[in-house]
Amino acid sequence: MKYNSLKTELQKALHNRWFFAALAIVLLLSAVNIGENLALIAEMGEHRGRMSASLFCYWLGITPGTAKGVFYTIWPLLAALPYGWSYIQERTSGVHDQIVYRVGRKKYFFAKYLAVFVSGGLALMTPLLFDLLANALVCTYWVPNVTYYLTLVFDGHFLSTLYYTQPWLYALLWCGMTFLWGGAAACLCLTVGTWPKLRSVVTILPFIVLMAVDGVIAVLPAYAKGKLELSPMLLVRCAPPHMNPGWLEFLALSVLTLFSLALGYWQVVKHELA
């Protein structure tokens, strides 16, 4: 019987309760963000006689507020929740052996890796895109001005020029960047490989790893960091506290992706227990 491993893995990744649970959590945060914006618009209308809340200053990717704070604190957990647990579960349940017998360990690993990446990326990008489009229904549209008090994007931030010229393209490209960050973080779950005792913590592993990296970076002397944002927990934001040029964003994504790919491959394909 023909077994399409990639198609099967993607179906399992995008049609399970944990994927929908992750979407529900972030959609709830999006609803909170929209509610905060509606309240702000009402306040502006009362005090200024007009609505001046620009979509691109109040979208979840940019706006300061409760929803954004929660989203960018727990994002590694949300990325891992949909399917990061799948390999170690299949390994301990015996399903892994049946699939490997049909397709081989290498094909199984790459199909699993891609499915985990896609599920983690979609879990973060989809609600962010929804928030952008939903806010477009309630917030006024105008190109952001650098002098506006809620503007957080400055020269040196990734795609800052687009933000002040083509903000729609800027926001859509950042949705794509969020997809990449979500996928890269989710694949950290595969690095536990043959350690079944870690099954209970595999979903929070990306959060633990990235917070540990964040802690190391925090204690570095200022001259070592310069004016660049080195924390992966903050590089996922459109406008982190320090500058995040494009080369830095893609370098960090590449390092994170290659780390999980190399260690996961070694664990699952080269060093797997029989």
PDB file of C-alpha atoms in Angstrom:
ATOM      1  CA  MET A   1       0.000   0.000   0.000  1.00  0.00           C
ATOM      2  CA  LYS A   2       1.407   3.384  -0.996  1.00  0.00           C
ATOM      3  CA  TYR A   3       2.107   5.666   1.950  1.00  0.00           C
ATOM      4  CA  ASN A   4       2.517   9.379   1.305  1.00  0.00           C
ATOM      5  CA  SER A   5       4.353  10.358   4.469  1.00  0.00           C
ATOM      6  CA  LEU A   6       4.392  14.127   3.917  1.00  0.00           C
ATOM      7  CA  LYS A   7       0.687  14.340   3.052  1.00  0.00           C
ATOM      8  CA  THR A   8      -0.207  12.137   6.011  1.00  0.00           C
ATOM      9  CA  GLU A   9       1.933  14.132   8.443  1.00  0.00           C
ATOM     10  CA  LEU A  10       0.447  17.426   7.277  1.00  0.00           C
ATOM     11  CA  GLN A  11      -3.070  16.061   7.638  1.00  0.00           C
ATOM     12  CA  LYS A  12      -2.319  14.895  11.168  1.00  0.00           C
ATOM     13  CA  ALA A  13      -0.655  18.209  12.022  1.00  0.00           C
ATOM     14  CA  LEU A  14      -3.505  20.406  10.802  1.00  0.00           C
ATOM     15  CA  HIS A  15      -6.450  18.241  11.857  1.00  0.00           C
ATOM     16  CA  ASN A  16      -5.973  17.599  15.537  1.00  0.00           C
ATOM     17  CA  ARG A  17      -7.498  19.218  18.608  1.00  0.00           C
ATOM     18  CA  TRP A  18      -4.237  20.795  19.753  1.00  0.00           C
ATOM     19  CA  PHE A  19      -3.814  22.708  16.509  1.00  0.00           C
ATOM     20  CA  PHE A  20      -7.310  24.115  16.890  1.00  0.00           C
ATOM     21  CA  ALA A  21      -6.667  24.789  20.578  1.00  0.00           C
ATOM     22  CA  ALA A  22      -3.619  26.900  19.699  1.00  0.00           C
ATOM     23  CA  LEU A  23      -5.646  28.794  17.096  1.00  0.00           C
ATOM     24  CA  ALA A  24      -8.450  29.362  19.598  1.00  0.00           C
ATOM     25  CA  ILE A  25      -6.047  30.798  22.184  1.00  0.00           C
ATOM     26  CA  VAL A  26      -4.507  33.288  19.780  1.00  0.00           C
ATOM     27  CA  LEU A  27      -7.861  34.184  18.231  1.00  0.00           C
ATOM     28  CA  LEU A  28      -9.026  34.989  21.748  1.00  0.00           C
ATOM     29  CA  LEU A  29      -6.043  37.310  22.161  1.00  0.00           C
ATOM     30  CA  SER A  30      -6.953  38.885  18.826  1.00  0.00           C
ATOM     31  CA  ALA A  31     -10.498  39.456  20.086  1.00  0.00           C
ATOM     32  CA  VAL A  32      -9.081  41.151  23.187  1.00  0.00           C
ATOM     33  CA  ASN A  33      -6.934  43.362  20.968  1.00  0.00           C
ATOM     34  CA  ILE A  34      -9.926  44.350  18.829  1.00  0.00           C
ATOM     35  CA  GLY A  35     -11.956  45.093  21.969  1.00  0.00           C
ATOM     36  CA  GLU A  36      -9.161  47.311  23.294  1.00  0.00           C
ATOM     37  CA  ASN A  37      -9.074  49.152  19.979  1.00  0.00           C
ATOM     38  CA  LEU A  38     -12.840  49.686  19.929  1.00  0.00           C
ATOM     39  CA  ALA A  39     -12.678  51.166  23.414  1.00  0.00           C
ATOM     40  CA  LEU A  40      -9.825  53.434  22.346  1.00  0.00           C
ATOM     41  CA  ILE A  41     -11.662  54.539  19.209  1.00  0.00           C
ATOM     42  CA  ALA A  42     -14.730  55.390  21.314  1.00  0.00           C
ATOM     43  CA  GLU A  43     -12.557  57.405  23.706  1.00  0.00           C
ATOM     44  CA  MET A  44     -10.932  59.275  20.835  1.00  0.00           C
ATOM     45  CA  GLY A  45     -14.276  60.015  19.288  1.00  0.00           C
ATOM     46  CA  GLU A  46     -15.560  61.396  22.586  1.00  0.00           C
ATOM     47  CA  HIS A  47     -12.578  63.639  23.252  1.00  0.00           C
ATOM     48  CA  ARG A  48     -11.524  64.617  19.740  1.00  0.00           C
ATOM     49  CA  GLY A  49     -14.669  64.308  17.725  1.00  0.00           C
ATOM     50  CA  ARG A  50     -13.017  61.952  15.244  1.00  0.00           C
ATOM     51  CA  MET A  51     -11.549  58.460  14.958  1.00  0.00           C
ATOM     52  CA  SER A  52      -7.764  58.626  14.600  1.00  0.00           C
ATOM     53  CA  ALA A  53      -6.699  55.073  15.380  1.00  0.00           C
ATOM     54  CA  SER A  54      -4.653  53.881  12.411  1.00  0.00           C
ATOM     55  CA  LEU A  55      -4.854  50.204  11.606  1.00  0.00           C
ATOM     56  CA  PHE A  56      -1.086  49.952  11.372  1.00  0.00           C
ATOM     57  CA  CYS A  57      -0.532  51.383  14.838  1.00  0.00           C
ATOM     58  CA  TYR A  58      -3.146  49.220  16.571  1.00  0.00           C
ATOM     59  CA  TRP A  59      -2.747  45.874  14.804  1.00  0.00           C
ATOM     60  CA  LEU A  60      -1.615  43.069  17.148  1.00  0.00           C
ATOM     61  CA  GLY A  61       1.861  43.006  15.603  1.00  0.00           C
ATOM     62  CA  ILE A  62       2.527  46.617  16.642  1.00  0.00           C
ATOM     63  CA  THR A  63       0.098  47.880  19.251  1.00  0.00           C
ATOM     64  CA  PRO A  64       1.088  48.114  22.911  1.00  0.00           C
ATOM     65  CA  GLY A  65      -1.452  46.421  25.141  1.00  0.00           C
ATOM     66  CA  THR A  66      -2.471  43.333  27.061  1.00  0.00           C
ATOM     67  CA  ALA A  67      -3.099  41.093  24.043  1.00  0.00           C
ATOM     68  CA  LYS A  68       0.260  41.832  22.456  1.00  0.00           C
ATOM     69  CA  GLY A  69       2.086  41.347  25.750  1.00  0.00           C
ATOM     70  CA  VAL A  70       0.572  37.901  26.286  1.00  0.00           C
ATOM     71  CA  PHE A  71       0.993  36.838  22.655  1.00  0.00           C
ATOM     72  CA  TYR A  72       4.690  37.683  22.474  1.00  0.00           C
ATOM     73  CA  THR A  73       5.360  36.087  25.867  1.00  0.00           C
ATOM     74  CA  ILE A  74       3.845  32.669  25.171  1.00  0.00           C
ATOM     75  CA  TRP A  75       4.397  32.429  21.407  1.00  0.00           C
ATOM     76  CA  PRO A  76       6.875  29.488  21.594  1.00  0.00           C
ATOM     77  CA  LEU A  77       4.278  27.499  23.547  1.00  0.00           C
ATOM     78  CA  LEU A  78       1.589  28.288  20.988  1.00  0.00           C
ATOM     79  CA  ALA A  79       3.879  27.236  18.144  1.00  0.00           C
ATOM     80  CA  ALA A  80       4.744  23.894  19.766  1.00  0.00           C
ATOM     81  CA  LEU A  81       1.237  23.022  20.946  1.00  0.00           C
ATOM     82  CA  PRO A  82      -0.283  21.899  17.600  1.00  0.00           C
ATOM     83  CA  TYR A  83       2.161  19.115  16.682  1.00  0.00           C
ATOM     84  CA  GLY A  84       5.486  19.435  18.493  1.00  0.00           C
ATOM     85  CA  TRP A  85       4.589  16.488  20.718  1.00  0.00           C
ATOM     86  CA  SER A  86       3.843  14.107  17.835  1.00  0.00           C
ATOM     87  CA  TYR A  87       7.215  12.433  17.323  1.00  0.00           C
ATOM     88  CA  ILE A  88       7.827  11.456  20.917  1.00  0.00           C
ATOM     89  CA  GLN A  89       4.220  10.284  21.247  1.00  0.00           C
ATOM     90  CA  GLU A  90       4.515   8.077  18.171  1.00  0.00           C
ATOM     91  CA  ARG A  91       7.853   6.810  19.415  1.00  0.00           C
ATOM     92  CA  THR A  92       6.485   5.726  22.777  1.00  0.00           C
ATOM     93  CA  SER A  93       3.218   4.316  21.367  1.00  0.00           C
ATOM     94  CA  GLY A  94       4.842   2.158  18.706  1.00  0.00           C
ATOM     95  CA  VAL A  95       3.250   3.942  15.721  1.00  0.00           C
ATOM     96  CA  HIS A  96       6.711   5.199  14.814  1.00  0.00           C
ATOM     97  CA  ASP A  97       7.956   1.660  14.066  1.00  0.00           C
ATOM     98  CA  GLN A  98       5.110   0.927  11.650  1.00  0.00           C
ATOM     99  CA  ILE A  99       5.673   4.154   9.688  1.00  0.00           C
ATOM    100  CA  VAL A 100       9.456   3.733   9.568  1.00  0.00           C
ATOM    101  CA  TYR A 101       9.017   0.201   8.265  1.00  0.00           C
ATOM    102  CA  ARG A 102       7.043   1.602   5.310  1.00  0.00           C
ATOM    103  CA  VAL A 103       8.990   4.740   4.391  1.00  0.00           C
ATOM    104  CA  GLY A 104      12.344   4.627   6.203  1.00  0.00           C
ATOM    105  CA  ARG A 105      13.644   6.827   8.997  1.00  0.00           C
ATOM    106  CA  LYS A 106      15.028   9.601   6.812  1.00  0.00           C
ATOM    107  CA  LYS A 107      11.815  10.169   4.866  1.00  0.00           C
ATOM    108  CA  TYR A 108       9.808   9.911   8.060  1.00  0.00           C
ATOM    109  CA  PHE A 109      11.971  12.520   9.794  1.00  0.00           C
ATOM    110  CA  PHE A 110      11.815  15.112   7.020  1.00  0.00           C
ATOM    111  CA  ALA A 111       8.051  14.682   6.647  1.00  0.00           C
ATOM    112  CA  LYS A 112       7.643  15.047  10.400  1.00  0.00           C
ATOM    113  CA  TYR A 113       9.959  18.061  10.525  1.00  0.00           C
ATOM    114  CA  LEU A 114       8.081  19.868   7.758  1.00  0.00           C
ATOM    115  CA  ALA A 115       4.694  19.092   9.306  1.00  0.00           C
ATOM    116  CA  VAL A 116       5.814  20.396  12.716  1.00  0.00           C
ATOM    117  CA  PHE A 117       7.246  23.519  11.045  1.00  0.00           C
ATOM    118  CA  VAL A 118       4.076  24.231   9.064  1.00  0.00           C
ATOM    119  CA  SER A 119       1.750  23.645  12.020  1.00  0.00           C
ATOM    120  CA  GLY A 120       3.799  25.908  14.288  1.00  0.00           C
ATOM    121  CA  GLY A 121       3.990  28.622  11.656  1.00  0.00           C
ATOM    122  CA  LEU A 122       0.278  28.555  10.876  1.00  0.00           C
ATOM    123  CA  ALA A 123      -0.648  28.554  14.569  1.00  0.00           C
ATOM    124  CA  LEU A 124       1.012  31.964  14.908  1.00  0.00           C
ATOM    125  CA  MET A 125       0.515  33.504  11.479  1.00  0.00           C
ATOM    126  CA  THR A 126      -3.180  32.735  10.938  1.00  0.00           C
ATOM    127  CA  PRO A 127      -4.507  34.608  14.001  1.00  0.00           C
ATOM    128  CA  LEU A 128      -2.085  37.485  13.350  1.00  0.00           C
ATOM    129  CA  LEU A 129      -3.429  37.815   9.809  1.00  0.00           C
ATOM    130  CA  PHE A 130      -6.984  37.534  11.103  1.00  0.00           C
ATOM    131  CA  ASP A 131      -6.292  40.311  13.607  1.00  0.00           C
ATOM    132  CA  LEU A 132      -4.966  42.547  10.826  1.00  0.00           C
ATOM    133  CA  LEU A 133      -8.031  42.040   8.648  1.00  0.00           C
ATOM    134  CA  ALA A 134     -10.491  42.281  11.541  1.00  0.00           C
ATOM    135  CA  ASN A 135      -8.938  45.518  12.776  1.00  0.00           C
ATOM    136  CA  ALA A 136      -9.222  46.889   9.245  1.00  0.00           C
ATOM    137  CA  LEU A 137     -13.001  46.815   9.777  1.00  0.00           C
ATOM    138  CA  VAL A 138     -12.890  49.044  12.860  1.00  0.00           C
ATOM    139  CA  CYS A 139      -9.719  51.125  12.579  1.00  0.00           C
ATOM    140  CA  THR A 140      -9.208  53.971  10.144  1.00  0.00           C
ATOM    141  CA  TYR A 141      -6.575  53.625   7.449  1.00  0.00           C
ATOM    142  CA  TRP A 142      -3.720  56.056   7.064  1.00  0.00           C
ATOM    143  CA  VAL A 143      -0.032  55.623   6.393  1.00  0.00           C
ATOM    144  CA  PRO A 144       1.817  55.826   9.736  1.00  0.00           C
ATOM    145  CA  ASN A 145       3.769  58.966  10.549  1.00  0.00           C
ATOM    146  CA  VAL A 146       7.009  58.760  12.488  1.00  0.00           C
ATOM    147  CA  THR A 147       5.882  61.631  14.711  1.00  0.00           C
ATOM    148  CA  TYR A 148       2.730  59.819  15.888  1.00  0.00           C
ATOM    149  CA  TYR A 149       3.064  59.010  19.585  1.00  0.00           C
ATOM    150  CA  LEU A 150       2.232  55.302  19.185  1.00  0.00           C
ATOM    151  CA  THR A 151       4.678  54.720  16.339  1.00  0.00           C
ATOM    152  CA  LEU A 152       7.240  52.127  17.419  1.00  0.00           C
ATOM    153  CA  VAL A 153       8.997  51.419  14.102  1.00  0.00           C
ATOM    154  CA  PHE A 154      12.152  53.401  13.470  1.00  0.00           C
ATOM    155  CA  ASP A 155      15.106  53.436  11.106  1.00  0.00           C
ATOM    156  CA  GLY A 156      17.067  50.229  11.656  1.00  0.00           C
ATOM    157  CA  HIS A 157      14.009  48.072  12.242  1.00  0.00           C
ATOM    158  CA  PHE A 158      13.399  45.386   9.643  1.00  0.00           C
ATOM    159  CA  LEU A 159      11.244  46.690   6.743  1.00  0.00           C
ATOM    160  CA  SER A 160      10.909  50.107   8.396  1.00  0.00           C
ATOM    161  CA  THR A 161      10.889  51.860   5.004  1.00  0.00           C
ATOM    162  CA  LEU A 162       7.907  49.793   3.890  1.00  0.00           C
ATOM    163  CA  TYR A 163       6.064  50.638   7.100  1.00  0.00           C
ATOM    164  CA  TYR A 164       6.006  54.310   6.141  1.00  0.00           C
ATOM    165  CA  THR A 165       5.358  53.806   2.426  1.00  0.00           C
ATOM    166  CA  GLN A 166       3.432  50.545   1.927  1.00  0.00           C
ATOM    167  CA  PRO A 167       2.131  49.517   5.347  1.00  0.00           C
ATOM    168  CA  TRP A 168      -0.140  46.769   3.989  1.00  0.00           C
ATOM    169  CA  LEU A 169       2.840  45.048   2.379  1.00  0.00           C
ATOM    170  CA  TYR A 170       4.822  45.561   5.582  1.00  0.00           C
ATOM    171  CA  ALA A 171       2.130  43.899   7.701  1.00  0.00           C
ATOM    172  CA  LEU A 172       1.700  40.957   5.314  1.00  0.00           C
ATOM    173  CA  LEU A 173       5.447  40.366   5.137  1.00  0.00           C
ATOM    174  CA  TRP A 174       5.597  40.360   8.942  1.00  0.00           C
ATOM    175  CA  CYS A 175       2.855  37.748   8.988  1.00  0.00           C
ATOM    176  CA  GLY A 176       5.201  35.689   6.827  1.00  0.00           C
ATOM    177  CA  MET A 177       8.104  36.315   9.213  1.00  0.00           C
ATOM    178  CA  THR A 178       5.894  35.220  12.099  1.00  0.00           C
ATOM    179  CA  PHE A 179       5.187  31.987  10.222  1.00  0.00           C
ATOM    180  CA  LEU A 180       8.931  31.331   9.947  1.00  0.00           C
ATOM    181  CA  TRP A 181       9.538  32.066  13.636  1.00  0.00           C
ATOM    182  CA  GLY A 182       6.660  29.838  14.701  1.00  0.00           C
ATOM    183  CA  GLY A 183       7.880  26.971  12.545  1.00  0.00           C
ATOM    184  CA  ALA A 184      11.496  27.299  13.678  1.00  0.00           C
ATOM    185  CA  ALA A 185      10.489  27.343  17.350  1.00  0.00           C
ATOM    186  CA  ALA A 186       8.108  24.374  17.035  1.00  0.00           C
ATOM    187  CA  CYS A 187      10.834  22.188  15.504  1.00  0.00           C
ATOM    188  CA  LEU A 188      12.890  22.494  18.679  1.00  0.00           C
ATOM    189  CA  CYS A 189      10.543  19.815  20.028  1.00  0.00           C
ATOM    190  CA  LEU A 190      12.207  17.274  17.720  1.00  0.00           C
ATOM    191  CA  THR A 191      15.588  17.741  19.364  1.00  0.00           C
ATOM    192  CA  VAL A 192      14.629  15.535  22.316  1.00  0.00           C
ATOM    193  CA  GLY A 193      14.738  12.542  19.997  1.00  0.00           C
ATOM    194  CA  THR A 194      14.874   9.282  21.918  1.00  0.00           C
ATOM    195  CA  TRP A 195      14.314  10.689  25.396  1.00  0.00           C
ATOM    196  CA  PRO A 196      10.806   9.405  26.221  1.00  0.00           C
ATOM    197  CA  LYS A 197      11.100  10.707  29.776  1.00  0.00           C
ATOM    198  CA  LEU A 198      10.832  14.214  28.334  1.00  0.00           C
ATOM    199  CA  ARG A 199       7.412  13.511  26.859  1.00  0.00           C
ATOM    200  CA  SER A 200       5.692  15.545  29.554  1.00  0.00           C
ATOM    201  CA  VAL A 201       7.766  18.668  28.849  1.00  0.00           C
ATOM    202  CA  VAL A 202       8.338  18.421  25.104  1.00  0.00           C
ATOM    203  CA  THR A 203       5.690  21.030  24.283  1.00  0.00           C
ATOM    204  CA  ILE A 204       7.243  23.632  26.575  1.00  0.00           C
ATOM    205  CA  LEU A 205      10.786  22.850  25.410  1.00  0.00           C
ATOM    206  CA  PRO A 206      10.902  25.686  22.810  1.00  0.00           C
ATOM    207  CA  PHE A 207       9.835  28.151  25.491  1.00  0.00           C
ATOM    208  CA  ILE A 208      12.501  26.848  27.884  1.00  0.00           C
ATOM    209  CA  VAL A 209      15.254  26.949  25.247  1.00  0.00           C
ATOM    210  CA  LEU A 210      14.426  30.417  23.971  1.00  0.00           C
ATOM    211  CA  MET A 211      14.035  31.830  27.472  1.00  0.00           C
ATOM    212  CA  ALA A 212      17.428  30.336  28.382  1.00  0.00           C
ATOM    213  CA  VAL A 213      19.004  32.011  25.344  1.00  0.00           C
ATOM    214  CA  ASP A 214      17.232  35.215  26.303  1.00  0.00           C
ATOM    215  CA  GLY A 215      18.694  34.974  29.812  1.00  0.00           C
ATOM    216  CA  VAL A 216      22.227  34.492  28.513  1.00  0.00           C
ATOM    217  CA  ILE A 217      21.884  37.473  26.183  1.00  0.00           C
ATOM    218  CA  ALA A 218      20.514  39.624  29.013  1.00  0.00           C
ATOM    219  CA  VAL A 219      23.713  39.276  31.053  1.00  0.00           C
ATOM    220  CA  LEU A 220      26.037  40.089  28.152  1.00  0.00           C
ATOM    221  CA  PRO A 221      27.819  43.438  28.511  1.00  0.00           C
ATOM    222  CA  ALA A 222      26.345  46.297  26.523  1.00  0.00           C
ATOM    223  CA  TYR A 223      29.313  46.548  24.163  1.00  0.00           C
ATOM    224  CA  ALA A 224      28.829  42.904  23.136  1.00  0.00           C
ATOM    225  CA  LYS A 225      25.237  43.557  22.123  1.00  0.00           C
ATOM    226  CA  GLY A 226      25.732  46.985  20.605  1.00  0.00           C
ATOM    227  CA  LYS A 227      22.455  48.418  19.387  1.00  0.00           C
ATOM    228  CA  LEU A 228      21.187  45.139  17.927  1.00  0.00           C
ATOM    229  CA  GLU A 229      18.365  42.989  19.253  1.00  0.00           C
ATOM    230  CA  LEU A 230      19.820  39.531  19.901  1.00  0.00           C
ATOM    231  CA  SER A 231      16.984  37.926  21.853  1.00  0.00           C
ATOM    232  CA  PRO A 232      14.949  35.440  19.778  1.00  0.00           C
ATOM    233  CA  MET A 233      12.006  36.089  22.117  1.00  0.00           C
ATOM    234  CA  LEU A 234      12.041  39.698  20.912  1.00  0.00           C
ATOM    235  CA  LEU A 235      13.181  39.285  17.305  1.00  0.00           C
ATOM    236  CA  VAL A 236       9.775  37.793  16.526  1.00  0.00           C
ATOM    237  CA  ARG A 237       8.253  41.237  17.167  1.00  0.00           C
ATOM    238  CA  CYS A 238       7.807  43.787  14.397  1.00  0.00           C
ATOM    239  CA  ALA A 239       9.421  46.486  16.520  1.00  0.00           C
ATOM    240  CA  PRO A 240      11.664  45.059  19.251  1.00  0.00           C
ATOM    241  CA  PRO A 241      13.402  47.370  21.738  1.00  0.00           C
ATOM    242  CA  HIS A 242      16.630  47.375  19.686  1.00  0.00           C
ATOM    243  CA  MET A 243      17.327  47.309  15.983  1.00  0.00           C
ATOM    244  CA  ASN A 244      16.562  44.138  13.992  1.00  0.00           C
ATOM    245  CA  PRO A 245      17.879  44.557  10.425  1.00  0.00           C
ATOM    246  CA  GLY A 246      16.898  41.917   7.904  1.00  0.00           C
ATOM    247  CA  TRP A 247      20.252  40.138   7.922  1.00  0.00           C
ATOM    248  CA  LEU A 248      19.962  39.663  11.697  1.00  0.00           C
ATOM    249  CA  GLU A 249      16.394  38.319  11.473  1.00  0.00           C
ATOM    250  CA  PHE A 250      17.291  35.745   8.844  1.00  0.00           C
ATOM    251  CA  LEU A 251      20.573  34.838  10.518  1.00  0.00           C
ATOM    252  CA  ALA A 252      18.758  34.104  13.787  1.00  0.00           C
ATOM    253  CA  LEU A 253      16.073  32.115  11.958  1.00  0.00           C
ATOM    254  CA  SER A 254      18.724  30.153  10.065  1.00  0.00           C
ATOM    255  CA  VAL A 255      20.671  29.296  13.221  1.00  0.00           C
ATOM    256  CA  LEU A 256      17.513  28.199  15.042  1.00  0.00           C
ATOM    257  CA  THR A 257      16.264  26.125  12.092  1.00  0.00           C
ATOM    258  CA  LEU A 258      19.607  24.463  11.380  1.00  0.00           C
ATOM    259  CA  PHE A 259      20.093  23.667  15.061  1.00  0.00           C
ATOM    260  CA  SER A 260      16.778  21.831  15.333  1.00  0.00           C
ATOM    261  CA  LEU A 261      17.251  20.194  11.926  1.00  0.00           C
ATOM    262  CA  ALA A 262      20.763  18.916  12.665  1.00  0.00           C
ATOM    263  CA  LEU A 263      20.121  17.773  16.234  1.00  0.00           C
ATOM    264  CA  GLY A 264      16.726  16.330  15.344  1.00  0.00           C
ATOM    265  CA  TYR A 265      18.177  14.430  12.392  1.00  0.00           C
ATOM    266  CA  TRP A 266      20.967  13.027  14.545  1.00  0.00           C
ATOM    267  CA  GLN A 267      18.516  11.991  17.246  1.00  0.00           C
ATOM    268  CA  VAL A 268      15.786  10.542  15.028  1.00  0.00           C
ATOM    269  CA  VAL A 269      17.731   9.126  12.075  1.00  0.00           C
ATOM    270  CA  LYS A 270      21.316   8.494  13.141  1.00  0.00           C
ATOM    271  CA  HIS A 271      21.074   7.791  16.857  1.00  0.00           C
ATOM    272  CA  GLU A 272      17.592   6.321  17.218  1.00  0.00           C
ATOM    273  CA  LEU A 273      17.230   3.286  19.436  1.00  0.00           C
ATOM    274  CA  ALA A 274      16.115   0.155  17.675  1.00  0.00           C
TER     275      ALA A 274
END
